[in-house]
Amino acid sequence: DPKIIQKPKYLVAVTGSEKILICEQYLGHNAMYWYRQSAKKPLEFMFSYSYQKLMDNQTASSRFQPQSSKKNHLDLQITALKPDDSATYFCASSQDEQYFGPGTRLTVL
Amino acid sequence: GEQVEQRPPHLSVREGDSAFITCTYTDPNSYYFFWYKQEPGASLQLLMKVFSSTEINEGQGFTVLLNKKDKRLSLNLTAAHPGDSAAYFCAVSALGGSALGRLHFGAGTQLIVIP
């Protein structure tokens, strides 16, 4: 059974729209993260949360907003989508080392 | 901030040969080091973590070397087989994999093992 679930696996959006990427982990970890992987840049850290509180933030744009409704959930809301936002977004969780989810591949047209 | 350089970006080896990948980092406070494997269209699979007190770690079919003096981390796949074909990423953290420890990734190495 998958321990880190990300939904959806693929997502196509139009420029200017808003989408929410879902992440749930069943590893019992207290910390969760978002990373982005695109063709243009290496894997980039975006956010880290611990016990549902923001611990670290690398994303410059306020269009990216993490949301944690439960300890094992960390969703990512992206508003005013741009074609440059096209990437695969990975959720991760950790107690010591970080384990990654399967990713959501976002394409913005 | 931390800069991680990974080389080579692409590597082709014949089955049975060794594949050697190296990362250098800049932050002397970096303390935790990781290697991940990513197969096409898949997520990142943790291969090994290395901590500052460890210089050499051996896994199944690979060896990881850490040289803190040179700020260098290496992955050596011994006797590579076609199933090793994937992208490999090093990752570095000053604070470990816990709540505060963002990972800084290298750009990745695309490894092809030719049968």
Coordinates of C-alpha atoms in Angstrom, one line a residue:
Chain A
D1 CA 0.0 0.0 0.0
P2 CA 1.3 3.4 -0.8
K3 CA 2.5 5.3 2.2
I4 CA 2.4 8.7 0.7
I5 CA -0.5 9.5 -1.5
Q6 CA -0.6 12.4 -4.0
K7 CA -3.6 13.4 -6.0
P8 CA -4.1 13.8 -8.8
K9 CA -1.2 12.1 -10.7
Y10 CA -1.7 14.3 -13.7
L11 CA -3.2 17.7 -13.8
V12 CA -3.8 20.1 -16.8
A13 CA -4.8 23.7 -16.1
V14 CA -5.3 26.9 -18.0
T15 CA -3.3 30.0 -17.4
G16 CA -4.8 32.1 -14.6
S17 CA -6.7 29.3 -13.0
E18 CA -6.3 27.8 -9.5
K19 CA -5.5 24.2 -8.5
I20 CA -5.0 22.3 -5.3
L21 CA -2.5 19.4 -5.1
I22 CA -3.3 16.9 -2.4
C23 CA -0.8 15.0 -0.2
E24 CA -1.5 12.5 2.6
Q25 CA 1.1 10.4 4.4
Y26 CA 0.6 7.3 6.4
L27 CA 4.1 6.9 7.8
G28 CA 3.3 8.6 11.1
H29 CA 5.8 11.4 10.3
N30 CA 5.6 14.8 11.9
A31 CA 7.3 16.7 9.1
M32 CA 6.1 17.2 5.6
Y33 CA 7.5 19.0 2.6
W34 CA 6.9 20.2 -0.9
Y35 CA 9.5 20.0 -3.7
R36 CA 9.2 20.9 -7.4
Q37 CA 11.0 19.2 -10.3
S38 CA 11.0 20.8 -13.7
A39 CA 13.0 20.4 -16.9
K40 CA 14.7 23.7 -16.3
K41 CA 15.8 23.4 -12.7
P42 CA 16.9 20.7 -10.4
L43 CA 14.7 19.5 -7.6
E44 CA 13.8 22.6 -5.6
F45 CA 12.6 22.8 -2.0
M46 CA 9.4 24.8 -1.6
F47 CA 8.0 24.4 2.0
S48 CA 8.5 22.4 5.1
Y49 CA 5.9 21.9 7.9
S50 CA 6.2 20.3 11.3
Y51 CA 3.1 19.5 13.4
Q52 CA 1.1 21.5 10.9
K53 CA 3.2 24.7 11.3
L54 CA 5.3 26.3 8.6
M55 CA 9.0 25.8 9.4
D56 CA 10.8 26.8 6.2
N57 CA 9.8 28.5 3.0
Q58 CA 11.8 28.9 -0.2
T59 CA 9.0 29.9 -2.6
A60 CA 9.1 33.6 -3.4
S61 CA 5.6 33.8 -4.8
S62 CA 2.6 34.1 -2.6
R63 CA 0.6 32.2 -5.3
F64 CA 1.9 29.0 -3.7
Q65 CA 0.1 28.4 -0.4
P66 CA 0.5 25.2 1.6
Q67 CA -2.5 24.0 3.6
S68 CA -2.5 21.5 6.5
S69 CA -5.9 20.5 7.7
K70 CA -4.5 17.4 9.6
K71 CA -1.1 16.4 10.8
N72 CA -0.7 13.9 8.0
H73 CA -2.0 16.2 5.2
L74 CA -0.2 18.9 3.4
D75 CA -1.9 20.3 0.3
L76 CA -0.5 22.9 -2.0
Q77 CA -2.8 25.6 -3.4
I78 CA -1.5 27.3 -6.5
T79 CA -3.4 30.4 -7.8
A80 CA -3.1 32.5 -10.9
L81 CA -1.3 29.6 -12.7
K82 CA 1.4 30.4 -15.3
P83 CA 3.0 28.1 -17.9
D84 CA 6.2 28.3 -15.9
D85 CA 4.5 26.6 -13.1
S86 CA 4.5 23.4 -15.2
A87 CA 6.5 20.8 -13.3
T88 CA 6.2 17.7 -11.2
Y89 CA 5.4 18.5 -7.6
F90 CA 6.6 16.1 -5.0
C91 CA 5.4 15.8 -1.4
A92 CA 7.7 14.3 1.1
S93 CA 7.6 13.4 4.8
S94 CA 10.2 12.5 7.4
Q95 CA 11.1 11.5 10.8
D96 CA 14.8 11.3 10.0
E97 CA 15.3 10.8 6.2
Q98 CA 12.8 12.2 3.7
Y99 CA 10.5 9.9 1.8
F100 CA 8.9 11.1 -1.4
G101 CA 5.4 10.6 -2.8
P102 CA 4.7 9.7 -6.4
G103 CA 4.3 13.3 -7.5
T104 CA 1.7 15.3 -9.4
R105 CA 2.6 16.3 -12.9
L106 CA 1.1 19.7 -13.6
T107 CA 0.9 21.2 -17.0
V108 CA -0.3 24.8 -17.4
L109 CA -1.5 25.7 -20.9
Chain B
G1 CA 23.1 29.4 0.4
E2 CA 24.2 25.8 -0.2
Q3 CA 25.3 25.0 -3.8
V4 CA 25.4 21.4 -4.9
E5 CA 27.2 20.4 -8.1
Q6 CA 26.7 17.0 -9.5
R7 CA 28.7 15.3 -12.3
P8 CA 28.5 13.9 -14.8
P9 CA 25.0 14.9 -16.0
H10 CA 24.9 11.8 -18.3
L11 CA 26.7 8.5 -18.0
S12 CA 26.6 5.4 -20.1
V13 CA 28.4 2.2 -18.9
R14 CA 28.3 -1.4 -20.0
E15 CA 26.8 -4.1 -17.9
G16 CA 29.2 -5.2 -15.3
D17 CA 31.2 -2.0 -15.3
S18 CA 31.3 0.6 -12.5
A19 CA 29.5 3.9 -12.6
F20 CA 30.9 6.7 -10.6
I21 CA 28.9 9.9 -9.7
T22 CA 30.3 12.8 -7.7
C23 CA 28.7 15.8 -5.9
T24 CA 30.5 18.7 -4.4
Y25 CA 28.9 21.1 -2.0
T26 CA 29.8 24.5 -0.6
D27 CA 28.3 24.8 2.9
P28 CA 30.8 23.6 5.5
N29 CA 27.8 23.2 7.9
S30 CA 26.3 20.5 5.8
Y31 CA 26.0 17.4 7.9
Y32 CA 23.7 15.0 6.3
F33 CA 24.0 13.5 2.8
F34 CA 21.6 11.4 0.8
W35 CA 21.5 9.5 -2.5
Y36 CA 18.2 9.1 -4.3
K37 CA 17.3 7.0 -7.4
Q38 CA 14.6 8.1 -9.8
E39 CA 13.3 5.8 -12.5
P40 CA 11.5 7.3 -15.5
G41 CA 8.1 8.7 -14.5
A42 CA 8.5 7.5 -10.9
S43 CA 9.3 9.1 -7.5
L44 CA 12.5 9.4 -5.7
Q45 CA 13.7 6.3 -3.9
L46 CA 16.1 6.7 -1.0
L47 CA 19.3 4.7 -1.6
M48 CA 21.4 5.7 1.3
K49 CA 22.0 8.4 3.9
V50 CA 25.4 9.3 5.1
F51 CA 26.2 11.3 8.2
S52 CA 29.3 13.3 9.1
S53 CA 30.8 10.6 11.1
T54 CA 30.7 8.1 8.2
E55 CA 33.2 8.1 5.4
I56 CA 32.2 4.9 3.5
N57 CA 28.9 3.1 3.4
E58 CA 28.2 0.1 1.4
G59 CA 24.8 -0.8 0.1
Q60 CA 23.5 -3.5 -2.2
G61 CA 25.7 -3.1 -5.3
F62 CA 27.0 0.4 -4.5
T63 CA 29.4 2.3 -2.3
V64 CA 29.0 5.8 -1.0
L65 CA 32.1 7.8 -0.1
L66 CA 32.1 11.1 1.9
N67 CA 35.1 13.4 2.0
K68 CA 34.2 16.3 4.3
K69 CA 37.6 18.0 3.8
D70 CA 37.0 18.2 0.0
K71 CA 33.2 18.7 0.5
R72 CA 32.7 15.8 -1.8
L73 CA 30.1 13.0 -1.9
S74 CA 30.4 10.1 -4.3
L75 CA 28.3 7.1 -5.4
N76 CA 30.0 4.2 -7.0
L77 CA 27.7 1.6 -8.6
T78 CA 29.7 -1.6 -8.8
A79 CA 29.0 -4.1 -11.5
A80 CA 26.1 -2.1 -12.9
H81 CA 23.2 -3.9 -14.5
P82 CA 20.4 -2.6 -16.8
G83 CA 18.0 -2.3 -13.8
D84 CA 20.3 0.4 -12.5
S85 CA 19.4 2.7 -15.4
A86 CA 17.8 5.7 -13.8
A87 CA 18.5 9.2 -12.7
Y88 CA 20.5 9.6 -9.5
F89 CA 20.4 12.6 -7.3
C90 CA 22.6 13.6 -4.3
A91 CA 21.0 15.7 -1.6
V92 CA 22.6 17.7 1.2
S93 CA 21.2 19.1 4.4
A94 CA 22.6 21.0 7.2
L95 CA 19.9 19.9 9.6
G96 CA 19.1 16.4 8.6
G97 CA 15.8 15.0 7.3
S98 CA 13.7 16.3 10.1
A99 CA 11.4 19.2 10.3
L100 CA 14.0 21.9 9.7
G101 CA 16.1 20.1 7.1
R102 CA 15.4 21.2 3.6
L103 CA 17.3 19.1 1.1
H104 CA 19.5 20.8 -1.5
F105 CA 19.7 18.6 -4.6
G106 CA 22.3 18.1 -7.3
A107 CA 21.1 18.4 -10.9
G108 CA 21.1 14.7 -11.3
T109 CA 23.0 12.1 -13.3
Q110 CA 21.1 10.1 -16.0
L111 CA 22.7 6.7 -16.0
I112 CA 22.3 4.2 -18.8
V113 CA 23.6 0.7 -18.4
I114 CA 24.0 -1.0 -21.7
P115 CA 23.4 -4.8 -21.7

